[in-house]
Coordinates of C-alpha atoms in Angstrom, one line a residue:
Chain A
X1 CA 17.7 14.8 -22.2
X2 CA 15.7 16.7 -18.8
X3 CA 15.4 14.9 -15.4
X4 CA 12.9 13.5 -14.4
X5 CA 14.3 13.3 -10.4
X6 CA 17.3 14.7 -9.6
X7 CA 18.7 13.7 -6.0
X8 CA 21.4 15.9 -4.5
X9 CA 24.1 15.2 -1.7
X10 CA 21.1 13.5 0.2
X11 CA 21.7 11.7 3.2
X12 CA 19.9 9.7 5.4
X13 CA 20.5 8.6 9.4
X14 CA 18.7 6.2 11.4
X15 CA 20.2 7.2 15.2
X16 CA 23.6 8.0 14.3
X17 CA 24.2 5.3 11.2
X18 CA 23.9 7.1 7.6
X19 CA 22.3 4.8 5.6
X20 CA 22.2 7.2 2.8
X21 CA 25.4 9.5 2.7
X22 CA 25.9 12.3 0.2
X23 CA 24.5 10.2 -2.8
X24 CA 23.6 11.6 -5.9
X25 CA 22.3 11.3 -9.5
X26 CA 19.7 12.1 -11.8
X27 CA 16.7 10.0 -13.6
X28 CA 16.1 10.7 -17.4
X29 CA 13.0 8.6 -18.8
X30 CA 14.3 4.7 -19.7
X31 CA 14.7 2.3 -17.0
X32 CA 17.4 2.4 -14.8
X33 CA 18.3 -0.6 -12.0
X34 CA 19.2 0.1 -8.4
X35 CA 21.6 -2.2 -7.1
X36 CA 23.6 -2.8 -4.0
X37 CA 24.2 -5.8 -1.7
X38 CA 21.4 -6.2 1.3
X39 CA 21.5 -2.5 3.8
X40 CA 23.3 -1.0 1.2
X41 CA 20.4 1.5 1.2
X42 CA 17.9 1.1 -1.7
X43 CA 14.7 0.6 -0.2
X44 CA 15.4 3.6 2.5
X45 CA 16.5 5.9 -1.3
X46 CA 12.9 4.9 -2.8
X47 CA 11.4 5.4 0.3
X48 CA 12.6 9.5 0.3
X49 CA 12.4 9.2 -3.5
X50 CA 7.8 8.2 -3.1
X51 CA 7.1 10.9 -0.4
X52 CA 6.9 8.4 1.9
X53 CA 9.5 9.6 3.9
X54 CA 12.2 12.8 4.1
X55 CA 16.0 13.3 4.4
X56 CA 17.9 14.8 6.8
X57 CA 20.5 16.7 4.7
X58 CA 20.5 17.5 0.8
X59 CA 17.3 17.7 -1.9
X60 CA 15.0 15.1 -4.1
X61 CA 13.1 16.7 -7.0
X62 CA 11.2 14.5 -8.4
X63 CA 8.8 15.4 -11.2
X64 CA 10.2 19.4 -11.2
X65 CA 9.1 19.6 -7.3
X66 CA 10.8 19.1 -4.3
X67 CA 10.1 16.3 -2.1
X68 CA 10.8 18.2 1.1
X69 CA 8.4 20.7 -0.3
X70 CA 4.7 21.4 1.3
X71 CA 2.2 19.1 1.2
X72 CA 0.5 20.6 -1.8
X73 CA 3.3 20.3 -4.0
X74 CA 4.5 16.6 -2.8
X75 CA 1.1 15.7 -3.5
X76 CA 1.5 16.9 -7.1
X77 CA 4.7 14.1 -6.9
X78 CA 2.0 11.8 -5.5
X79 CA -0.4 12.4 -8.5
X80 CA 2.4 11.0 -11.2
X81 CA 3.9 8.7 -9.8
X82 CA 3.3 4.7 -9.2
X83 CA 5.1 2.8 -6.4
X84 CA 5.7 -0.6 -5.7
X85 CA 7.2 -1.3 -1.5
X86 CA 10.0 -4.5 -1.7
X87 CA 6.9 -6.1 0.9
X88 CA 3.3 -6.1 0.4
X89 CA 0.9 -7.2 3.1
X90 CA -2.6 -7.0 2.0
X91 CA -6.1 -6.4 4.7
X92 CA -7.7 -9.5 5.6
X93 CA -10.8 -9.9 4.0
X94 CA -9.4 -8.4 1.2
X95 CA -10.3 -9.6 -3.1
X96 CA -8.0 -8.0 -5.9
X97 CA -10.4 -6.1 -7.2
X98 CA -10.9 -4.7 -3.7
X99 CA -7.4 -3.8 -3.1
X100 CA -6.7 -2.2 -6.5
X101 CA -10.1 -0.2 -5.8
X102 CA -8.5 1.3 -2.5
X103 CA -5.3 1.9 -4.1
X104 CA -7.1 4.1 -7.0
X105 CA -8.9 5.7 -4.7
X106 CA -5.9 6.9 -2.5
X107 CA -4.7 7.8 -6.3
X108 CA -7.6 10.5 -6.3
X109 CA -9.8 8.5 -8.4
X110 CA -12.9 9.1 -7.7
X111 CA -15.5 8.7 -10.4
X112 CA -16.8 4.8 -9.8
X113 CA -16.9 3.8 -13.4
X114 CA -13.7 5.4 -14.7
X115 CA -11.9 3.7 -11.1
X116 CA -13.3 0.7 -12.2
X117 CA -12.1 0.6 -15.2
X118 CA -8.5 1.3 -14.7
X119 CA -8.4 -1.0 -11.5
X120 CA -9.8 -4.0 -14.9
X121 CA -7.2 -2.3 -17.1
X122 CA -4.4 -2.8 -14.5
X123 CA -5.7 -6.4 -13.7
X124 CA -5.3 -7.2 -17.5
X125 CA -2.0 -5.8 -17.5
X126 CA -0.5 -8.6 -15.2
X127 CA -2.4 -11.3 -15.5
X128 CA -4.9 -11.4 -13.2
X129 CA -7.8 -9.9 -15.3
X130 CA -9.6 -13.9 -14.5
X131 CA -9.6 -13.7 -10.7
X132 CA -11.0 -10.3 -9.6
X133 CA -13.2 -11.7 -6.6
X134 CA -10.7 -13.9 -5.9
X135 CA -9.1 -13.5 -2.1
X136 CA -5.9 -11.7 -1.5
X137 CA -5.2 -15.0 0.7
X138 CA -5.6 -17.5 -2.0
X139 CA -3.1 -16.3 -4.5
X140 CA -0.1 -17.9 -4.8
X141 CA 3.0 -15.5 -3.8
X142 CA 3.9 -14.6 -7.7
X143 CA 0.1 -13.9 -7.7
X144 CA 0.2 -11.3 -5.2
X145 CA 3.4 -9.4 -6.1
X146 CA 1.4 -9.4 -10.0
X147 CA -1.2 -7.3 -7.7
X148 CA 1.2 -5.7 -6.0
X149 CA 2.5 -4.6 -8.7
X150 CA -0.8 -3.5 -10.6
X151 CA -1.8 -0.8 -7.9
X152 CA 2.0 1.3 -8.9
X153 CA 0.7 0.9 -12.8
X154 CA -2.9 2.7 -12.1
X155 CA -2.9 5.9 -13.5
X156 CA 0.0 5.5 -16.1
X157 CA 2.7 6.9 -14.3
X158 CA 4.9 9.2 -15.2
X159 CA 7.5 8.1 -12.7
X160 CA 7.4 4.0 -12.1
X161 CA 9.4 3.3 -8.8
X162 CA 9.7 -0.4 -8.4
X163 CA 11.2 -2.2 -5.2
X164 CA 12.3 -6.1 -5.9
X165 CA 9.3 -6.4 -8.4
X166 CA 10.0 -9.9 -9.7
X167 CA 10.7 -11.5 -6.1
X168 CA 8.8 -14.3 -6.7
X169 CA 7.8 -14.7 -9.9
X170 CA 8.4 -17.5 -12.3
X171 CA 10.0 -17.5 -15.4
X172 CA 6.6 -16.8 -17.4
X173 CA 6.0 -14.0 -15.3
X174 CA 9.5 -12.5 -15.3
X175 CA 8.9 -12.4 -19.1
X176 CA 5.7 -10.9 -19.0
X177 CA 6.7 -8.1 -16.4
X178 CA 9.8 -7.5 -18.5
X179 CA 7.4 -6.6 -21.6
X180 CA 5.0 -4.3 -19.4
X181 CA 8.3 -3.2 -18.2
X182 CA 9.7 -1.8 -21.5
X183 CA 6.0 -1.0 -22.8
X184 CA 5.7 1.7 -19.4
X185 CA 9.6 3.0 -20.3
X186 CA 8.7 4.4 -23.5
X187 CA 6.7 7.5 -22.1
X188 CA 8.3 7.6 -18.5
X189 CA 11.1 6.7 -16.4
X190 CA 11.4 3.4 -14.1
X191 CA 13.5 2.7 -11.4
X192 CA 14.1 -0.7 -10.5
X193 CA 15.7 -1.7 -7.8
X194 CA 16.7 -5.4 -7.7
X195 CA 18.8 -8.2 -7.0
X196 CA 18.2 -10.0 -10.3
X197 CA 20.5 -9.1 -12.5
X198 CA 19.3 -11.2 -16.0
X199 CA 16.6 -8.4 -15.1
X200 CA 19.2 -5.4 -15.7
X201 CA 20.9 -7.5 -18.8
X202 CA 17.3 -8.1 -20.2
X203 CA 15.7 -4.3 -19.8
X204 CA 17.6 -1.8 -17.9
X205 CA 19.7 1.1 -19.9
X206 CA 21.5 2.2 -17.0
X207 CA 22.7 1.0 -13.0
X208 CA 23.2 2.9 -10.1
X209 CA 24.8 0.7 -7.6
X210 CA 24.5 1.7 -3.9
X211 CA 27.3 0.2 -1.3
X212 CA 27.1 1.4 1.8
X213 CA 25.2 4.3 1.3
X214 CA 27.1 5.5 -1.4
X215 CA 26.9 5.3 -5.3
X216 CA 29.8 2.9 -6.8
X217 CA 29.0 2.8 -10.2
X218 CA 26.1 5.1 -11.7
X219 CA 26.7 4.2 -15.7
X220 CA 25.1 2.7 -18.9
X221 CA 24.7 -1.4 -18.6
X222 CA 26.9 -2.1 -22.0
X223 CA 30.0 -0.3 -19.8
X224 CA 28.8 -1.9 -16.4
X225 CA 29.1 -5.6 -18.2
X226 CA 32.6 -4.4 -20.3
X227 CA 34.0 -2.9 -16.7
X228 CA 34.3 -7.0 -16.2
X229 CA 35.9 -7.6 -19.5
X230 CA 39.3 -9.8 -18.7
X231 CA 38.6 -10.9 -14.7
X232 CA 36.5 -13.8 -15.6
X233 CA 37.9 -16.9 -15.7
X234 CA 37.0 -20.9 -17.2
X235 CA 38.9 -22.9 -15.9
X236 CA 39.5 -26.6 -14.8
X237 CA 39.8 -25.2 -10.7
X238 CA 38.5 -22.2 -8.6
X239 CA 41.2 -19.3 -8.9
X240 CA 42.6 -18.5 -5.5
X241 CA 41.9 -15.1 -5.0
X242 CA 38.6 -14.8 -6.9
X243 CA 35.5 -13.0 -5.5
X244 CA 33.5 -15.7 -6.3
X245 CA 33.8 -19.2 -8.3
X246 CA 30.6 -21.3 -9.3
X247 CA 30.9 -24.7 -11.6
X248 CA 30.2 -23.8 -14.6
X249 CA 27.7 -26.3 -17.3
X250 CA 30.6 -27.1 -19.8
X251 CA 31.9 -28.7 -16.9
X252 CA 34.7 -26.1 -16.0
X253 CA 34.7 -23.3 -13.5
X254 CA 34.2 -19.7 -13.4
X255 CA 36.1 -17.6 -11.2
X256 CA 34.9 -13.6 -10.6
X257 CA 38.1 -11.8 -10.3
X258 CA 41.2 -12.7 -9.1
X259 CA 44.8 -13.8 -10.7
X260 CA 44.3 -16.2 -13.4
X261 CA 46.7 -18.8 -13.5
X262 CA 48.2 -20.6 -16.5
X263 CA 45.8 -22.0 -18.9
X264 CA 42.4 -20.2 -18.0
X265 CA 40.2 -18.7 -20.4
X266 CA 39.0 -15.5 -20.5
X267 CA 34.7 -15.5 -20.5
X268 CA 32.3 -13.5 -21.9
X269 CA 31.4 -11.2 -18.7
X270 CA 27.3 -10.6 -17.2
X271 CA 26.0 -7.7 -15.2
X272 CA 26.2 -10.3 -12.5
X273 CA 30.5 -10.4 -12.5
X274 CA 30.7 -6.8 -13.2
X275 CA 28.2 -6.2 -9.9
X276 CA 30.0 -8.7 -8.0
X277 CA 33.7 -7.0 -9.0
X278 CA 32.3 -4.2 -7.9
X279 CA 31.0 -4.6 -4.4
X280 CA 33.3 -8.1 -3.7
X281 CA 33.0 -10.5 -1.0
X282 CA 29.6 -7.6 0.9
X283 CA 27.9 -8.9 -2.3
X284 CA 28.7 -12.7 -2.3
X285 CA 27.8 -12.3 2.0
X286 CA 24.7 -10.2 1.1
X287 CA 23.6 -13.2 -1.1
X288 CA 24.4 -15.6 1.5
Chain B
X1 CA -12.4 -22.7 -14.5
X2 CA -14.2 -25.0 -14.8
X3 CA -15.0 -28.3 -17.7
X4 CA -18.5 -27.9 -18.6
X5 CA -18.8 -24.6 -21.9
X6 CA -22.0 -23.3 -23.7
X7 CA -22.9 -25.5 -26.7
X8 CA -24.7 -24.3 -29.9
X9 CA -28.1 -25.6 -28.1
X10 CA -27.7 -23.5 -24.9
X11 CA -25.8 -20.6 -26.5
X12 CA -29.5 -20.5 -28.5
X13 CA -31.5 -21.0 -26.2
X14 CA -30.1 -18.4 -24.0
X15 CA -30.7 -16.0 -27.0
X16 CA -34.0 -17.0 -27.5
X17 CA -34.3 -16.2 -23.9
X18 CA -35.8 -20.2 -23.0
X19 CA -33.3 -20.6 -20.0
X20 CA -34.7 -20.1 -16.6
X21 CA -33.1 -17.5 -14.0
X22 CA -31.4 -20.0 -12.5
X23 CA -30.1 -21.0 -15.9
X24 CA -29.3 -18.1 -17.2
X25 CA -27.6 -17.1 -14.2
X26 CA -24.6 -19.8 -14.6
X27 CA -24.4 -19.5 -17.8
X28 CA -23.7 -15.9 -17.3
X29 CA -21.3 -16.6 -14.4
X30 CA -19.3 -18.9 -16.8
X31 CA -19.5 -16.4 -19.3
X32 CA -17.8 -14.0 -17.4
X33 CA -15.1 -15.8 -17.2
X34 CA -14.3 -17.4 -20.4
X35 CA -14.1 -16.3 -24.2
X36 CA -15.0 -18.8 -26.0
X37 CA -18.1 -19.2 -24.4
X38 CA -18.8 -15.9 -24.7
X39 CA -18.0 -16.1 -28.7
X40 CA -20.6 -19.2 -28.9
X41 CA -22.9 -16.9 -27.3
X42 CA -22.5 -14.2 -29.3
X43 CA -23.2 -16.3 -32.4
X44 CA -26.3 -17.3 -30.9
X45 CA -27.6 -14.6 -30.3
X46 CA -26.9 -13.7 -33.5
X47 CA -29.5 -15.4 -35.2
X48 CA -32.5 -13.2 -34.8
X49 CA -32.8 -10.6 -36.7
X50 CA -31.6 -6.8 -35.5
X51 CA -35.2 -5.9 -35.4
X52 CA -36.0 -8.9 -33.2
X53 CA -33.2 -8.4 -30.8
X54 CA -33.5 -6.7 -27.5
X55 CA -31.3 -3.8 -26.5
X56 CA -30.2 -6.4 -23.6
X57 CA -29.0 -8.7 -25.9
X58 CA -26.5 -7.0 -26.9
X59 CA -23.6 -8.9 -25.9
X60 CA -20.6 -7.4 -25.5
X61 CA -22.5 -4.7 -23.2
X62 CA -24.5 -7.4 -21.4
X63 CA -20.9 -8.9 -20.0
X64 CA -19.3 -5.7 -19.4
X65 CA -21.9 -5.1 -16.9
X66 CA -22.2 -8.6 -15.4
X67 CA -18.5 -7.9 -15.0
X68 CA -18.4 -5.4 -13.5
X69 CA -21.3 -6.4 -10.9
X70 CA -19.1 -9.3 -10.1
X71 CA -16.0 -7.9 -9.7
X72 CA -17.1 -5.0 -8.0
X73 CA -16.8 -5.1 -3.5
X74 CA -20.1 -5.5 -1.7
X75 CA -20.9 -2.1 -0.4
X76 CA -21.9 -3.2 2.8
X77 CA -25.3 -2.4 5.4
X78 CA -23.0 0.3 6.2
X79 CA -21.6 1.3 3.3
X80 CA -25.1 1.7 1.7
X81 CA -26.1 3.9 4.6
X82 CA -23.1 5.9 4.4
X83 CA -24.0 6.5 0.3
X84 CA -27.6 7.6 1.3
X85 CA -26.4 10.1 3.6
X86 CA -24.5 11.8 1.0
X87 CA -20.7 10.3 1.4
X88 CA -19.3 9.1 -2.1
X89 CA -18.3 6.3 -3.2
X90 CA -14.6 7.3 -2.8
X91 CA -14.7 7.5 0.9
X92 CA -16.8 5.0 1.2
X93 CA -14.6 2.5 -0.2
X94 CA -11.8 3.9 2.4
X95 CA -13.9 3.2 5.1
X96 CA -14.8 -0.1 4.6
X97 CA -10.8 -1.0 4.1
X98 CA -10.4 0.8 8.0
X99 CA -13.0 -1.3 9.3
X100 CA -10.9 -4.0 7.5
X101 CA -7.9 -3.1 8.9
X102 CA -9.2 -2.1 12.9
X103 CA -11.9 -5.2 13.6
X104 CA -8.7 -6.3 15.9
X105 CA -9.0 -2.7 17.9
X106 CA -12.9 -3.1 17.8
X107 CA -12.8 -6.4 19.5
X108 CA -10.4 -5.3 22.2
X109 CA -12.7 -2.1 22.7
X110 CA -15.5 -4.5 23.0
X111 CA -14.0 -6.8 25.4
X112 CA -12.3 -4.2 27.7
X113 CA -16.2 -2.5 28.1
X114 CA -17.8 -5.7 28.8
X115 CA -15.2 -6.8 31.2
X116 CA -15.3 -3.1 33.0
X117 CA -19.4 -3.8 33.5
X118 CA -19.1 -7.0 34.7
X119 CA -16.7 -5.6 36.9
X120 CA -19.1 -3.0 37.6
X121 CA -22.0 -5.3 38.5
X122 CA -19.5 -8.1 40.3
X123 CA -16.5 -5.7 41.7
X124 CA -16.9 -3.0 44.1
X125 CA -18.3 0.2 42.5
X126 CA -15.7 2.7 43.4
X127 CA -13.3 0.3 41.3
X128 CA -15.9 0.2 38.5
X129 CA -16.2 3.9 38.7
X130 CA -12.4 4.6 38.8
X131 CA -12.0 2.0 35.9
X132 CA -14.4 3.1 33.6
X133 CA -13.2 6.8 34.1
X134 CA -10.4 5.5 33.2
X135 CA -10.7 3.7 30.2
X136 CA -13.5 5.5 28.3
X137 CA -12.3 9.1 27.4
X138 CA -9.1 7.7 26.3
X139 CA -10.2 4.9 24.3
X140 CA -10.6 7.0 20.5
X141 CA -8.0 8.5 21.7
X142 CA -5.4 4.9 21.8
X143 CA -9.0 3.6 18.6
X144 CA -7.1 6.4 16.3
X145 CA -3.4 5.6 17.2
X146 CA -4.6 1.9 16.3
X147 CA -6.3 2.4 13.1
X148 CA -2.8 3.5 11.9
X149 CA -0.7 1.4 13.2
X150 CA -2.9 -1.4 12.6
X151 CA -2.6 -0.5 8.6
X152 CA -0.4 -3.3 7.2
X153 CA 3.2 -3.3 6.0
X154 CA 3.6 -1.9 2.8
X155 CA -0.1 -0.8 2.5
X156 CA 1.2 2.2 5.1
X157 CA 3.8 3.0 2.5
X158 CA 1.4 3.3 -0.1
X159 CA -0.8 5.8 1.6
X160 CA 2.0 7.7 2.3
X161 CA 2.9 8.4 -0.9
X162 CA -0.9 8.8 -2.4
X163 CA -2.1 12.2 -3.0
X164 CA -5.4 11.1 -1.3
X165 CA -5.4 14.2 1.8
X166 CA -4.1 13.2 4.7
X167 CA -6.7 15.3 6.9
X168 CA -10.1 13.3 4.8
X169 CA -8.1 10.1 6.1
X170 CA -7.3 11.3 9.3
X171 CA -11.3 11.8 9.5
X172 CA -12.1 8.5 8.3
X173 CA -10.1 7.0 11.0
X174 CA -11.6 9.2 13.8
X175 CA -15.3 8.6 12.6
X176 CA -14.8 5.2 12.4
X177 CA -13.7 4.9 15.9
X178 CA -15.7 6.5 17.1
X179 CA -19.1 5.2 15.7
X180 CA -17.8 1.8 16.7
X181 CA -16.2 2.7 20.3
X182 CA -18.5 5.5 21.6
X183 CA -22.2 4.3 21.8
X184 CA -21.0 1.2 23.2
X185 CA -19.1 3.3 26.3
X186 CA -22.3 5.4 26.4
X187 CA -24.3 2.5 27.2
X188 CA -21.5 1.1 29.8
X189 CA -20.9 4.4 31.0
X190 CA -25.2 4.6 32.1
X191 CA -25.3 1.0 33.7
X192 CA -21.5 1.8 35.5
X193 CA -21.4 5.3 36.5
X194 CA -24.1 6.2 38.9
X195 CA -23.9 9.7 39.5
X196 CA -26.0 13.1 37.8
X197 CA -24.5 13.9 34.2
X198 CA -21.7 11.1 34.5
X199 CA -22.4 8.8 32.0
X200 CA -21.7 11.4 28.8
X201 CA -19.6 13.5 31.6
X202 CA -16.3 11.6 29.8
X203 CA -17.1 12.7 26.4
X204 CA -15.7 15.9 26.3
X205 CA -12.3 14.8 27.8
X206 CA -12.2 12.4 24.8
X207 CA -12.2 14.6 22.4
X208 CA -9.0 16.1 23.8
X209 CA -7.4 13.5 24.2
X210 CA -8.3 12.4 20.8
X211 CA -7.6 15.4 19.5
X212 CA -4.2 15.8 21.2
X213 CA -2.5 12.4 20.1
X214 CA -3.8 13.6 16.4
X215 CA -2.3 16.7 16.4
X216 CA 0.9 15.1 18.1
X217 CA 1.4 12.3 15.8
X218 CA 1.6 14.9 13.3
X219 CA 5.5 14.7 14.4
X220 CA 5.2 10.9 15.8
X221 CA 4.1 7.4 15.0
X222 CA 1.0 7.7 16.8
X223 CA 2.1 6.0 19.3
X224 CA 3.6 7.5 21.4
X225 CA 1.7 10.4 21.7
X226 CA -1.0 7.8 23.0
X227 CA 1.1 6.2 25.3
X228 CA 2.2 10.3 26.5
X229 CA -1.6 10.8 26.8
X230 CA -3.3 8.2 28.5
X231 CA -0.1 7.8 31.2
X232 CA -1.6 11.9 31.7
X233 CA -5.1 11.1 31.6
X234 CA -4.4 8.4 34.4
X235 CA -2.6 10.8 36.4
X236 CA -5.3 12.9 36.5
X237 CA -8.4 9.9 37.5
X238 CA -5.8 9.1 40.5
X239 CA -5.4 12.3 41.5
X240 CA -9.0 12.7 41.5
X241 CA -8.9 9.2 43.6
X242 CA -6.7 10.6 46.6
X243 CA -8.2 14.4 46.7
X244 CA -11.2 12.1 47.4
X245 CA -13.0 14.1 44.0
X246 CA -14.0 10.9 41.9
X247 CA -17.0 13.1 40.3
X248 CA -14.3 16.1 39.5
X249 CA -15.1 14.7 35.5
X250 CA -19.1 15.9 35.6
X251 CA -18.1 19.6 37.0
X252 CA -17.9 22.7 34.9
X253 CA -14.1 23.8 35.0
X254 CA -12.9 20.3 33.7
X255 CA -15.7 20.6 31.4
X256 CA -13.9 23.8 30.3
X257 CA -10.4 22.7 30.4
X258 CA -11.2 19.2 28.0
X259 CA -13.2 22.6 25.4
X260 CA -10.1 24.8 25.7
X261 CA -7.6 21.9 25.3
X262 CA -9.6 20.5 22.7
X263 CA -9.9 23.9 21.1
X264 CA -6.3 24.3 21.2
X265 CA -5.1 20.7 19.4
X266 CA -7.4 21.2 16.8
X267 CA -6.1 24.2 15.5
X268 CA -2.5 22.9 16.0
X269 CA -3.9 19.6 13.4
X270 CA -5.4 21.9 11.1
X271 CA -2.0 24.1 11.2
X272 CA 0.1 20.9 10.7
X273 CA -2.0 19.7 8.6
X274 CA -2.3 22.8 6.4
X275 CA 1.1 23.2 6.1
X276 CA 3.9 22.2 6.2
X277 CA 3.9 19.0 8.4
X278 CA 7.3 16.6 9.4
X279 CA 7.2 13.2 8.6
X280 CA 4.3 11.1 10.1
X281 CA 1.7 8.6 9.4
X282 CA -0.4 10.5 9.9
X283 CA 0.6 13.9 8.0
X284 CA 1.4 12.0 4.9
X285 CA 4.8 11.9 4.9

């Protein structure tokens, strides 16, 4: 399958600190999860892929164009790209429709009728079509996040880059989000940076884990989960040297990693278990 | 959504055009948000035969029009003026957002100019001259930098990752700053400066400062070049005061230097925007 995105030996520094250090991977159509503790370089990487910033070393090719090429080449990428930043603060006094109308203009939707039809389409996709005239400041946090997600869908882009899109969404909204994303993945490529491992298990084909600015894992989700097999335990007390332990709803204690005591039962692993085992204490500290 | 819904009687009255304009508008505003009532109205309107039905009773079409009218943001007076001048609707949308994002800067500029005018009336005349000559030429340059800095977090990334021309965006931000700041500054200058030609003499230096900031901002965040240009301009005005030539700004050599700097900065800006600029807010990467 041809690569939509090719990242080759990319390094990005802020001062002396290498936030991304010799990162390489390819993306093909489907949904790829990008996991990693806070500060691992996920947001920086998404900024590079979206052409909003540039690498210090290495090459990134997106949809056949270099991100460090001339402006005309970057414009070709931007025309086929949908990007959701980690945080979007909305201009004061703007309505939901007005915000999307502006982003559609930035995406070169110059025909007013077509642009407004597209705005209504994406509002409907995120379930906000009944309140186009509401001021953004009157929307709830989840509704604002859906509105921000809606702008990334304008123009039905070939590549969607999403930075923590489900933050603040309730379970029903997350289910709707997953359905929309699954629909999108049939025709395009989605890179989903998230801390929600349930989302990864639900919709992703592949998972890349960044730790300390480097790729610590790159493979399919089933293989990632399998890497934690026979390393997750259920017992009546915590495993002493486990990476993480918590009370299981069944009444016992679930321990991830560590040396199982006599009588401990192996539990079926999840994406979260595999992630905790891979990242180790950094994941637990990051979540704290 | 309200608990009120369209019943068969209202639907029939609507279809037969027996409602007054206020009732009609109320029904339409509700029906835009209520699918069930749209169906009821549709049934009510299908009562008459096709030959009796007027074209605007094609309800699907009507709702689409009403919905479009309700949801589309107001263009406003300035927007309508721009449209009459031949500006595209897309650019009107951009100017509306730039204006919304830059409101704080506009208020600050107006305040600074007002304080300068009051100082000129109440305080020593020479000090007011100097203060105005420091402030006025820098307003557009600082304004352009401010319009980039005041873009909310997240939106700045979306603007950089969008195919919209960075040069076009710079043009509209600069136009906004010029339209909101320069006429007020010219008016205040006419009150404050008591020297032939002085009231407009700062315009070319202002152009030079603005273009320098814009060109330099293709390398850096606009604030740094704006601060540098501001310091340089303050040094020039102070030097004029120290040499006891406070009206040097009105002389031909000063104006020629401003023209030369403007041309140089404009050429550099054009080259940077047209070629391969490094990451910056203005160059769009």
